[in-house]
PDB file of C-alpha atoms and ligand atoms in Angstrom:
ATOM      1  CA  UNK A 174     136.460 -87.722  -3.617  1.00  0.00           C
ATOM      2  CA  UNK A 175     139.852 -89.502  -2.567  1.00  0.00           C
ATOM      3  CA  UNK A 176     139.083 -92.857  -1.124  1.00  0.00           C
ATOM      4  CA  UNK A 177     142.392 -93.945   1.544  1.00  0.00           C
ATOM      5  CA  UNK A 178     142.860 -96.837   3.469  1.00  0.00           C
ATOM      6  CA  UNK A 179     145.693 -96.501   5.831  1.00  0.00           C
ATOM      7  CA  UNK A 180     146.047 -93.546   8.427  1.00  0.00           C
ATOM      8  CA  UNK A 181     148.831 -91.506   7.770  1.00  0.00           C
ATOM      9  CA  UNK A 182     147.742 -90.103   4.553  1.00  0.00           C
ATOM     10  CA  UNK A 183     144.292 -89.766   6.489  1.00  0.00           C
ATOM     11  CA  UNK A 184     145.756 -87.764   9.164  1.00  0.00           C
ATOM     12  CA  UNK A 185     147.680 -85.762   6.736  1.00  0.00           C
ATOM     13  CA  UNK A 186     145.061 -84.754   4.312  1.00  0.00           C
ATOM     14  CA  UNK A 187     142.936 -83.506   7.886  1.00  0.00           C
ATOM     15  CA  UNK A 188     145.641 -81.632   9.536  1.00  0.00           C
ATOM     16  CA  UNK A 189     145.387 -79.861   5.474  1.00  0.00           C
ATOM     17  CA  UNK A 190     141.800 -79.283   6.254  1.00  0.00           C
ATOM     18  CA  UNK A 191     142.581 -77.961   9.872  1.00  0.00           C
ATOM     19  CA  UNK A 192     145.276 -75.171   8.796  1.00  0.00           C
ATOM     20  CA  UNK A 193     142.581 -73.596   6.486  1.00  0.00           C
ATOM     21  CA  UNK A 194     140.345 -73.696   9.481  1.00  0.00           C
ATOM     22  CA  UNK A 195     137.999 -75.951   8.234  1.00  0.00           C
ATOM     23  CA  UNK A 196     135.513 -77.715  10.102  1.00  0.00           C
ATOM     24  CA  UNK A 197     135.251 -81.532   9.461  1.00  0.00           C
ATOM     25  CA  UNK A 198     132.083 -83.851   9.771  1.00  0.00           C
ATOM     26  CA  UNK A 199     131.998 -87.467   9.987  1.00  0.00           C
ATOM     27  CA  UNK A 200     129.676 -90.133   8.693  1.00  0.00           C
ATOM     28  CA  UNK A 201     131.089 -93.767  10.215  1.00  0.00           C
ATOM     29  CA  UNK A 202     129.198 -96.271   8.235  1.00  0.00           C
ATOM     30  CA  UNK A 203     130.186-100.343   7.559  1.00  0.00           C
ATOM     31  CA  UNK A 204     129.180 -99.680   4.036  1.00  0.00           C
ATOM     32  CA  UNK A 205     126.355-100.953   1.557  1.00  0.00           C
ATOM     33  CA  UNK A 206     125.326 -97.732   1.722  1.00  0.00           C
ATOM     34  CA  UNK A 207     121.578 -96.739   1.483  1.00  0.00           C
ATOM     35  CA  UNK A 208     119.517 -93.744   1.247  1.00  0.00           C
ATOM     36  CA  UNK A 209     119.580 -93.629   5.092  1.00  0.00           C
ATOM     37  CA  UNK A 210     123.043 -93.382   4.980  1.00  0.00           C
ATOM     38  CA  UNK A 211     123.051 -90.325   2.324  1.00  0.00           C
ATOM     39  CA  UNK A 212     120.727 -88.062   4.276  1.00  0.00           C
ATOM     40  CA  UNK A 213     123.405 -88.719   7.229  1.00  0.00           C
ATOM     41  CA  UNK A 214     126.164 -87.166   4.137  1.00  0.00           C
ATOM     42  CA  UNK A 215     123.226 -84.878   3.243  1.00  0.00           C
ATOM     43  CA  UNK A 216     123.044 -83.646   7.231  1.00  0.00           C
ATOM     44  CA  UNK A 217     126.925 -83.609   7.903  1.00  0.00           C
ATOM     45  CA  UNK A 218     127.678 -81.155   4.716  1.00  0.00           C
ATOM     46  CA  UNK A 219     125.586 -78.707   6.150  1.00  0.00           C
ATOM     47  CA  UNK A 220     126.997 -78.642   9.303  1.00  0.00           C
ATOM     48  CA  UNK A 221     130.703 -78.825   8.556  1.00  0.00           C
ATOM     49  CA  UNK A 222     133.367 -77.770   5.398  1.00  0.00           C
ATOM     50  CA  UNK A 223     134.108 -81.030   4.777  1.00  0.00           C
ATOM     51  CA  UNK A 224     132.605 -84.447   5.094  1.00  0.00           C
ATOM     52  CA  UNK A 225     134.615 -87.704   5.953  1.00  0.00           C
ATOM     53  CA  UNK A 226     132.535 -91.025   5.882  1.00  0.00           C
ATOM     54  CA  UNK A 227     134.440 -93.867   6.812  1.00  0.00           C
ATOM     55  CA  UNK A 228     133.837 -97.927   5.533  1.00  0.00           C
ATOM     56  CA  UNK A 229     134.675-100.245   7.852  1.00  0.00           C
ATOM     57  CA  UNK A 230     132.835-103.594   8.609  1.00  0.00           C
ATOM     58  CA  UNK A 231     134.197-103.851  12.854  1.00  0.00           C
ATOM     59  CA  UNK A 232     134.523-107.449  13.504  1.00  0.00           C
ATOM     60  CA  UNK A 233     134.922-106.346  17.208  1.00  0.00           C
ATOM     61  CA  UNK A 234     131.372-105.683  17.038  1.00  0.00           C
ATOM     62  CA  UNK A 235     130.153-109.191  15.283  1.00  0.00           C
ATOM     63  CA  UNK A 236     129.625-111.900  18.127  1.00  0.00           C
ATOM     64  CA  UNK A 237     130.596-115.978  16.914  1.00  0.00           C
ATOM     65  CA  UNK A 238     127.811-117.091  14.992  1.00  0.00           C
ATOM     66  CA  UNK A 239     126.524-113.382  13.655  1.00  0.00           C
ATOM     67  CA  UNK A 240     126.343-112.313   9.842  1.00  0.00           C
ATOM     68  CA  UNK A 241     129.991-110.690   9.894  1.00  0.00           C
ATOM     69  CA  UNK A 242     131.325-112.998   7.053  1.00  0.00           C
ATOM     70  CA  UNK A 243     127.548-112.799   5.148  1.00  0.00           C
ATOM     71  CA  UNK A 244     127.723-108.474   5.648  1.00  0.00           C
ATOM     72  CA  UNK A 245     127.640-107.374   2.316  1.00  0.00           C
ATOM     73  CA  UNK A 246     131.158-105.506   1.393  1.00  0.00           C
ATOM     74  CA  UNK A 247     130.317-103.493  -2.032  1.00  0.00           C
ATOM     75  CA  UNK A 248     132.714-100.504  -1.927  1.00  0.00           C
ATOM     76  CA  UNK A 249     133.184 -99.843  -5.482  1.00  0.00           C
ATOM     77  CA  UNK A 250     129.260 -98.966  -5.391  1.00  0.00           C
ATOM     78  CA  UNK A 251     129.477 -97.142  -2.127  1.00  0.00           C
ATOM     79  CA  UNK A 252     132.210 -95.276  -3.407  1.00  0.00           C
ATOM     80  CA  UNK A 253     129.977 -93.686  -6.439  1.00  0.00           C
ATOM     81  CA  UNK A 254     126.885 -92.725  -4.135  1.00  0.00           C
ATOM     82  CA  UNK A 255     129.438 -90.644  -1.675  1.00  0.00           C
ATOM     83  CA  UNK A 256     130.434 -89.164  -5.175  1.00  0.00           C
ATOM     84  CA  UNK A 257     127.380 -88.155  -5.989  1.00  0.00           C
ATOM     85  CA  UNK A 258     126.487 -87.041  -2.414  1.00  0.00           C
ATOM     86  CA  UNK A 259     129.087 -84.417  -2.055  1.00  0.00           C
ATOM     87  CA  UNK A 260     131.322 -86.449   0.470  1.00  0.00           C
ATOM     88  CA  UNK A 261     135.232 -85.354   0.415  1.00  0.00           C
ATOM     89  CA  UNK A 262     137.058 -88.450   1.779  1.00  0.00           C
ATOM     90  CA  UNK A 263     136.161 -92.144   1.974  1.00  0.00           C
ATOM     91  CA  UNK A 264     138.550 -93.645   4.964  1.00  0.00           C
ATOM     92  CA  UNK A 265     138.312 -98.013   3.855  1.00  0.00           C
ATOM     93  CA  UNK A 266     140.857 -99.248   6.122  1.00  0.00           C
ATOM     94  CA  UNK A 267     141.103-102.890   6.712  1.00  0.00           C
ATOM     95  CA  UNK A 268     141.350-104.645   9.572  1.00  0.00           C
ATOM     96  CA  UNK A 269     145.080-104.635  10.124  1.00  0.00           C
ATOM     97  CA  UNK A 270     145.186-101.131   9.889  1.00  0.00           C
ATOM     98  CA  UNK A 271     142.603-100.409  13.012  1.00  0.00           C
ATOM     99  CA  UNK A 272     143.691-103.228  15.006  1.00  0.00           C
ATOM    100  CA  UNK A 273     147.397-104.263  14.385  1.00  0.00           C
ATOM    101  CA  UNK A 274     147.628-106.005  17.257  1.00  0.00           C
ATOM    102  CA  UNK A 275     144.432-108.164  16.740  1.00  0.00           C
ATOM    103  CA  UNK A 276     141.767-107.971  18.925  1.00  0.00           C
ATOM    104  CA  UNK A 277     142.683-104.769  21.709  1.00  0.00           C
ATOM    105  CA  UNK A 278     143.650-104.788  25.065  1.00  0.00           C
ATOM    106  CA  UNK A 279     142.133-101.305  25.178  1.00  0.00           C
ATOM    107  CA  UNK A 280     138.498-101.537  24.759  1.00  0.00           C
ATOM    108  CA  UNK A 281     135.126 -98.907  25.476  1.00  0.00           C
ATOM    109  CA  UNK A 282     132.711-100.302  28.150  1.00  0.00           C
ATOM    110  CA  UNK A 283     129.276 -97.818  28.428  1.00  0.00           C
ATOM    111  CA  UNK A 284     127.528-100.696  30.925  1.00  0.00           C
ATOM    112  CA  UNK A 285     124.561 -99.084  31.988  1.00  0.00           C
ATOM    113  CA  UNK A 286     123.561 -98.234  28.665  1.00  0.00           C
ATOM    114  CA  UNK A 287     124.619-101.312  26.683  1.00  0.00           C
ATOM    115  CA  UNK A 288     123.858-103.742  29.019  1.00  0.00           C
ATOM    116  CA  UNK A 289     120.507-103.993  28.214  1.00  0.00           C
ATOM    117  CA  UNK A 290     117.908-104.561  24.563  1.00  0.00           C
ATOM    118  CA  UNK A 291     120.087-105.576  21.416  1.00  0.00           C
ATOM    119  CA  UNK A 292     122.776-105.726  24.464  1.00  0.00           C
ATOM    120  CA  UNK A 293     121.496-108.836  26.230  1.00  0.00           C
ATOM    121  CA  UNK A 294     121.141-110.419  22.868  1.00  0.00           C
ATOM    122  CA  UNK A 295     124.358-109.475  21.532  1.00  0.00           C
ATOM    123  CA  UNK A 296     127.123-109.890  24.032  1.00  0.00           C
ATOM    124  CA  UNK A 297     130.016-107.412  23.517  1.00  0.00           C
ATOM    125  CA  UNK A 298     128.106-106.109  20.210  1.00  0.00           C
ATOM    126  CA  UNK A 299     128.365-102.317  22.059  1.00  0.00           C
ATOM    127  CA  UNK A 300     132.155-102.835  23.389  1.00  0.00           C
ATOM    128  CA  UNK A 301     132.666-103.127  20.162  1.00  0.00           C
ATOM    129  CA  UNK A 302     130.802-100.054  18.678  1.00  0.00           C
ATOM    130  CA  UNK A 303     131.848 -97.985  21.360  1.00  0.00           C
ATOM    131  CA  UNK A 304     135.962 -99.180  21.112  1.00  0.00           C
ATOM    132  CA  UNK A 305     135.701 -98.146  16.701  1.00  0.00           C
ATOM    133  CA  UNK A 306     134.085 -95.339  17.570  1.00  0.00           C
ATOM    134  CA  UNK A 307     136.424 -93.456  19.711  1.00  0.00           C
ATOM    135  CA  UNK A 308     139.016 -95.195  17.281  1.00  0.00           C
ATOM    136  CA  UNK A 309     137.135 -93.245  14.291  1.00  0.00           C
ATOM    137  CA  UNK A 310     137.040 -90.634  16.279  1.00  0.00           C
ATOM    138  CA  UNK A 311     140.741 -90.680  17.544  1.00  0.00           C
ATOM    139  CA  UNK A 312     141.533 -90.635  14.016  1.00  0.00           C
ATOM    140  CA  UNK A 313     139.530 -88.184  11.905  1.00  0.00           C
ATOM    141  CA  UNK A 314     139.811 -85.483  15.049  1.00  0.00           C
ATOM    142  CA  UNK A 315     135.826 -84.925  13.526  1.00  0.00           C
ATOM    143  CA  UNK A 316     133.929 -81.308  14.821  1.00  0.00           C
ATOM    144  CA  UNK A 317     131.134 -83.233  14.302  1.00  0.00           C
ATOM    145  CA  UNK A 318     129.812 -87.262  13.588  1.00  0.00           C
ATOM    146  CA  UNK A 319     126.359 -88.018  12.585  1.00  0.00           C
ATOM    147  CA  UNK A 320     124.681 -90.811  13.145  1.00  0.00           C
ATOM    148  CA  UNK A 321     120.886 -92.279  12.697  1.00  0.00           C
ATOM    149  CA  UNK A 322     118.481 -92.731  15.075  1.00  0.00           C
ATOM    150  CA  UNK A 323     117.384 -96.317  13.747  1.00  0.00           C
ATOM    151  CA  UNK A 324     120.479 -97.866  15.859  1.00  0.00           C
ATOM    152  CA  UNK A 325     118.768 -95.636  18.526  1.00  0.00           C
ATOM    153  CA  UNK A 326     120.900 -97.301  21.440  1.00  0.00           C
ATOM    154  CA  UNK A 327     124.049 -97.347  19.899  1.00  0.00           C
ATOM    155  CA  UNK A 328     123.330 -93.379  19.185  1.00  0.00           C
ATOM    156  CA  UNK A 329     122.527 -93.050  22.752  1.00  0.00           C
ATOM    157  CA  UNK A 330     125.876 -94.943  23.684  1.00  0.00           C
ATOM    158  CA  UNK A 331     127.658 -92.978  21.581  1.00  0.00           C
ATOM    159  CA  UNK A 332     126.380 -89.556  23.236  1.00  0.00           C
ATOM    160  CA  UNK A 333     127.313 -90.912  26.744  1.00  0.00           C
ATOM    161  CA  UNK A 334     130.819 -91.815  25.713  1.00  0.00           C
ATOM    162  CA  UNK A 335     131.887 -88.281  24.151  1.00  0.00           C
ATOM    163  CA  UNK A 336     130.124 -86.818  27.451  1.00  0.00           C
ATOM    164  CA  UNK A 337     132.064 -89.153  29.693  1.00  0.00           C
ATOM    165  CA  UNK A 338     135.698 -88.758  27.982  1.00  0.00           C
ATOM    166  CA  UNK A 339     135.210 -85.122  27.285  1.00  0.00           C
ATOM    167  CA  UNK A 340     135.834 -85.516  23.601  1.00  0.00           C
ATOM    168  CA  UNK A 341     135.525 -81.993  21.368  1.00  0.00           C
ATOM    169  CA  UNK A 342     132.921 -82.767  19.013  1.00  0.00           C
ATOM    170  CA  UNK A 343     129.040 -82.574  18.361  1.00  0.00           C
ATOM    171  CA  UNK A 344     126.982 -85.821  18.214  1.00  0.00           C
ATOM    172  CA  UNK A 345     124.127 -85.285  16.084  1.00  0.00           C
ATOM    173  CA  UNK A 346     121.167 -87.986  15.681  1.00  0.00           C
ATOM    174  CA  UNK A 347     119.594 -87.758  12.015  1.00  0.00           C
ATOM    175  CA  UNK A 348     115.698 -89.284  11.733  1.00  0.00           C
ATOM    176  CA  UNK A 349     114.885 -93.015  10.443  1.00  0.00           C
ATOM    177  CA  UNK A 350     114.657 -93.130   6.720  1.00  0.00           C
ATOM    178  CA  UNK A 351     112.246 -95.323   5.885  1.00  0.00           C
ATOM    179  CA  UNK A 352     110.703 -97.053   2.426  1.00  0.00           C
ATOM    180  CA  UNK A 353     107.625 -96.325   1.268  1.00  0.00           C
ATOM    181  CA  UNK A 354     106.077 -99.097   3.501  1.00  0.00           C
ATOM    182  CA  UNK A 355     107.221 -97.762   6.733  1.00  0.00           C
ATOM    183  CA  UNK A 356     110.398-100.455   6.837  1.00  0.00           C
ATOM    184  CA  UNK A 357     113.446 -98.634   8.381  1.00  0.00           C
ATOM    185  CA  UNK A 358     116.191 -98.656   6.005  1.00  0.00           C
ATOM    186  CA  UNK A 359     118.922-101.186   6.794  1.00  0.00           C
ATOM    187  CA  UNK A 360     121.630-102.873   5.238  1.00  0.00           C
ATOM    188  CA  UNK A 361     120.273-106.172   6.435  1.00  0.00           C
ATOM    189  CA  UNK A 362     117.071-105.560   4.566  1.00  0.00           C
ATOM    190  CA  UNK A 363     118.882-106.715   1.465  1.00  0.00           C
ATOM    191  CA  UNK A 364     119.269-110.340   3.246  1.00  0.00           C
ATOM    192  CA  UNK A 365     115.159-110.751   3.599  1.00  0.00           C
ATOM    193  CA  UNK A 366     113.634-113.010   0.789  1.00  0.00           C
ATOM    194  CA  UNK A 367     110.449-112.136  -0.977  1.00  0.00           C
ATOM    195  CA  UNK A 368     107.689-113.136   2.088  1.00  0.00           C
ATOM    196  CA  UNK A 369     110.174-111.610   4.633  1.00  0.00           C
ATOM    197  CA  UNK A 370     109.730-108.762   3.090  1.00  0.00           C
ATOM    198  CA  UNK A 371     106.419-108.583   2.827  1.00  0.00           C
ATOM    199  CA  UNK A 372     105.999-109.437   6.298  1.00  0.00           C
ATOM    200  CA  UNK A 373     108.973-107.194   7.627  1.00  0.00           C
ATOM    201  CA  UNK A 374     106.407-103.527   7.340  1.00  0.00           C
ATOM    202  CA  UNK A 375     104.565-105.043  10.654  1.00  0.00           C
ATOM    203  CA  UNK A 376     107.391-104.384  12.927  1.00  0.00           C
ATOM    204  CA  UNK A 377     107.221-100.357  12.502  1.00  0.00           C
ATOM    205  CA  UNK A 378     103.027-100.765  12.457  1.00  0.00           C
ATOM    206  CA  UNK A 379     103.417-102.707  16.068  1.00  0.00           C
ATOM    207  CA  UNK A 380     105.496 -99.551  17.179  1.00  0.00           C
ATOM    208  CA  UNK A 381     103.193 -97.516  15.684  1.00  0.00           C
ATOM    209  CA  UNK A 382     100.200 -99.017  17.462  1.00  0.00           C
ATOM    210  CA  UNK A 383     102.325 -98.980  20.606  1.00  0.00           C
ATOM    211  CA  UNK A 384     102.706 -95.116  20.283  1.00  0.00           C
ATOM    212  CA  UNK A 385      98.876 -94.685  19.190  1.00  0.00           C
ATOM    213  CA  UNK A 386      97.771 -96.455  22.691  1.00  0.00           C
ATOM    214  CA  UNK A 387     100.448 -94.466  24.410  1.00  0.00           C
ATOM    215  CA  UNK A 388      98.768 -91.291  22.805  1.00  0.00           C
ATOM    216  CA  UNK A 389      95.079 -92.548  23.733  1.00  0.00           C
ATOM    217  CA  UNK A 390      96.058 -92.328  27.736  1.00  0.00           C
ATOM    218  CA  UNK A 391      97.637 -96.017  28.187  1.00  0.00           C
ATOM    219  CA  UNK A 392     100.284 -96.372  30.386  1.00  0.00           C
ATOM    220  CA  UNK A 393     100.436-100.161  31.821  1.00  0.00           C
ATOM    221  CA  UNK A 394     103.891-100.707  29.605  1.00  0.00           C
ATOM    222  CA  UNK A 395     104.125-104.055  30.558  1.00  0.00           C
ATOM    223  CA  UNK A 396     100.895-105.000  28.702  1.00  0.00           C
ATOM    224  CA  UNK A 397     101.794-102.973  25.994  1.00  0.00           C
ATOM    225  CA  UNK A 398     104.819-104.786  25.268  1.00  0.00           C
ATOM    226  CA  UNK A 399     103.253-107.990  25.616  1.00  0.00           C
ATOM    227  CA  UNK A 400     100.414-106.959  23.230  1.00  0.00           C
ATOM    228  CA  UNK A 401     103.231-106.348  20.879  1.00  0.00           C
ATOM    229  CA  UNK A 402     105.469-108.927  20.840  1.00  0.00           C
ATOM    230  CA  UNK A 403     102.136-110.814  20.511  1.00  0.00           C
ATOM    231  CA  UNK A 404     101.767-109.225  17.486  1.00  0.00           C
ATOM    232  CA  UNK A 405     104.506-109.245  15.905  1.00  0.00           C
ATOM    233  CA  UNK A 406     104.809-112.933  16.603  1.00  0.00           C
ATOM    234  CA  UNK A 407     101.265-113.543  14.888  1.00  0.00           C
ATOM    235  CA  UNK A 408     103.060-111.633  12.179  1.00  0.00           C
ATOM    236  CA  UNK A 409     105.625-114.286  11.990  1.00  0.00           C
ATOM    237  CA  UNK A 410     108.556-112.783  13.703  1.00  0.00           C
ATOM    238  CA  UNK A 411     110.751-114.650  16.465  1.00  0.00           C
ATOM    239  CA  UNK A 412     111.048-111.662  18.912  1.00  0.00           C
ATOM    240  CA  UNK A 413     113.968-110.814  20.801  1.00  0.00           C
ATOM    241  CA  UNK A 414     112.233-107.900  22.895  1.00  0.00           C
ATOM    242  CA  UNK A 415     109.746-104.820  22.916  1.00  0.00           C
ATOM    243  CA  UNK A 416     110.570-102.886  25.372  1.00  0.00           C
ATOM    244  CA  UNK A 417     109.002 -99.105  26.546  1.00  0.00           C
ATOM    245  CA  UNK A 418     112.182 -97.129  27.774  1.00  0.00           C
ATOM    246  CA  UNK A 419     113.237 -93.531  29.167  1.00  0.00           C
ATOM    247  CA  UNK A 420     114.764 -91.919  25.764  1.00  0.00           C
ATOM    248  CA  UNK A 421     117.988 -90.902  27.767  1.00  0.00           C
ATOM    249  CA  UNK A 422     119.009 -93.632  30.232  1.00  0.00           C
ATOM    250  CA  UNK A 423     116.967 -96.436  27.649  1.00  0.00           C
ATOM    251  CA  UNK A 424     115.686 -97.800  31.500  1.00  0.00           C
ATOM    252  CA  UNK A 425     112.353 -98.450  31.976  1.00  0.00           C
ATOM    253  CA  UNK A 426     110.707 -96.312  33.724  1.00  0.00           C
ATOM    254  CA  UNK A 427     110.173 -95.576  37.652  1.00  0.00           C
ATOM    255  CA  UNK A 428     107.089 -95.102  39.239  1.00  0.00           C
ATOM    256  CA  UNK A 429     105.216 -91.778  38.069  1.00  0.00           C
ATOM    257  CA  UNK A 430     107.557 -91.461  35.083  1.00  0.00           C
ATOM    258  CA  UNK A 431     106.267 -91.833  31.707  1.00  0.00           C
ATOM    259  CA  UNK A 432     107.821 -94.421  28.740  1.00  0.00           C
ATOM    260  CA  UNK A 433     109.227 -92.058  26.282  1.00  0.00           C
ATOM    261  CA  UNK A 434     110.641 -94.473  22.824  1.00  0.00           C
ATOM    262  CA  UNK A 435     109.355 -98.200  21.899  1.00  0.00           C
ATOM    263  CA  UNK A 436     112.372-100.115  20.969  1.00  0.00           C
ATOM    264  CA  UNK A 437     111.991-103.227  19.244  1.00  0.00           C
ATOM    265  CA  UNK A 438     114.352-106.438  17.661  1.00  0.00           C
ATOM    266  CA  UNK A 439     112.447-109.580  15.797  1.00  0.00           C
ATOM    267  CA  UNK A 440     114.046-112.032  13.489  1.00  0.00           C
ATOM    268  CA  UNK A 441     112.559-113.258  10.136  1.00  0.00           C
ATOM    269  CA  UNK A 442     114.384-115.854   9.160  1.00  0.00           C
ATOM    270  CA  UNK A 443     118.051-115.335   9.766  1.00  0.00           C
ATOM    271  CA  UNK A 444     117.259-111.606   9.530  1.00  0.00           C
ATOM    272  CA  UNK A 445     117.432-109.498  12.586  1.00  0.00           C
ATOM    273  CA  UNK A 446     115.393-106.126  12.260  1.00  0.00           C
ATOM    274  CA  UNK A 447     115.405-103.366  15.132  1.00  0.00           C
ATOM    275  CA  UNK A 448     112.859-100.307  15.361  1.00  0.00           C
ATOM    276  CA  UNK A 449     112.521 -98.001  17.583  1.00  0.00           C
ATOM    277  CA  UNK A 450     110.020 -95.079  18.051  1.00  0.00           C
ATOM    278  CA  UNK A 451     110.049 -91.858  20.078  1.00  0.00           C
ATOM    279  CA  UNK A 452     106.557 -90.890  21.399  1.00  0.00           C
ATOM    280  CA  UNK A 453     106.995 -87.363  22.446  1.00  0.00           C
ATOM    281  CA  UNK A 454     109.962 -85.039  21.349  1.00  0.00           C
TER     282      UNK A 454
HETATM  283  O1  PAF B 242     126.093 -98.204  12.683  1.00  0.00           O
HETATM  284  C1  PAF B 242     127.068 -98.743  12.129  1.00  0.00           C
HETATM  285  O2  PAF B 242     127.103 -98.894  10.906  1.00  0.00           O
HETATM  286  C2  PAF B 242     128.247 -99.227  12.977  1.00  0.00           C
HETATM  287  O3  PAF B 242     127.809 -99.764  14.184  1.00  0.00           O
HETATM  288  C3  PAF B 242     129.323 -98.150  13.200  1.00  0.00           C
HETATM  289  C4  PAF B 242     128.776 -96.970  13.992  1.00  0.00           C
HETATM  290  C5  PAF B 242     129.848 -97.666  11.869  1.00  0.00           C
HETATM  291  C6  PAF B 242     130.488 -98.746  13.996  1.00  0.00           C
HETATM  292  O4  PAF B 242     131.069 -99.813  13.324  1.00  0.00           O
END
């Protein structure tokens, strides 16, 4: 696997791929790769000839007072797993190289869909996400990009912004991968101490119990998110929401509709887990 950080020899060693008509997958990750992050390399080989993951912690996407300086940057170690996963190119740029200019004039705006959950906590978190993305995307020309479901909104924003701008490539959303104790698998993990981590299993059990009501015929969603963030709290998390949404518009739902996905976001500590869970596929 050839690890490059600037973009002309990127571009070049694509447009190779291209001429032999090969079709090109990519994984966009910020690194400290996990096992969640393999099954996405796992998923985007057997979909595509060749599989690009790129390493790039966005600061555009890290609001003042966030973990970006704290995110843990361990390339040498991500660069063995994609070894041993089968991926063809690791793309590391720095910072210079995706924005020269410093921060962009030119930036991605999805409103309806970020303007709302991790959005109203995070301020320009999804401007951000959204502005690399189509960057990424601008850059490896991908057939494909696969990304997990855990970040369920960003996936979701991600969808709507290839849709809107007409871009030729495949959006696929890969399952959770979770540890053995049900906690979704997350590069933040790493930043939970011992009783953190002990306590950090009850935020996929709430959603679970949220789904199990939902399943027994209850459908007052208010309640239901107040039961959970009740419990979660009891659990020792500082919530930021539960919310029951519509899977595609992430709205709550109208009258007569049904909630489709419990989202959640708690801190532990300085930590800052999301879940989500979708009730009915
Ligand atoms: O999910 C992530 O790791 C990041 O938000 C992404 C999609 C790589 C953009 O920086």
């Amino acid at each position: 696997m050839q690890t490059i950080h600037t973009i002309p020899p990127l571009r070049q060693r694509i447009a190779h791929w291209r001429q032999q008509g090969e079709q090109i997958a990519l994984v966009a990750t910020m690194g400290n790769l996990h096992r969640g992050h393999l099954a996405l390399i796992e998923a985007a080989r057997g979909v595509a000839d060749r599989v690009v993951a790129t390493v790039f912690v966005n600061p555009l996407q890290f609001g003042a007072g966030e973990d970006l300086a704290r995110y843990p940057r361990t390339l040498a170690e991500d660069q063995r797993l994609l070894i041993a996963a089968g991926c063809d190119l690791l793309f590391a740029p720095d910072a210079a190289q995706i924005y020269p200019h410093g921060t962009p004039q030119t930036v991605v705006e999805v409103p309806l869909l970020a303007n709302t959950l991790c959005g109203l906590n995070r301020p320009g978190h999804f401007r951000g996400v959204a502005t690399v993305v189509l960057k990424l995307f601008n850059m490896v020309q991908p057939d494909v990009a696969v990304f997990g479901e855990k970040d369920f909104q960003q996936l979701q924003i991600i969808r709507c912004l290839v849709d809107d701008l007409n871009l030729p490539l495949k959006v696929i959303g890969m399952a959770t991968v979770r540890e053995d104790d049900g906690l979704a698998m997350s590069s933040r993990n790493g930043f939970l101490n011992a009783a953190e981590r002990q306590l950090a299993p009850a935020l996929y059990r709430t959603l679970q119990g949220v789904a199990a009501a939902v399943a027994a015929g209850a459908s007052d969603w208010a309640a239901l998110e107040v039961t959970a963030c009740n419990t979660l709290q009891q659990a020792g998390f500082v919530v930021d929401y539960v919310a029951l949404r519509r899977v595609a518009t992430l709205q709550p739902p109208t009258a007569g509709e049904d909630a489709e996905i419990v989202l959640a976001a708690a801190r532990l500590g300085t930590t800052r887990l999301i879940d989500n869970l979708i009730f009915a596929r």
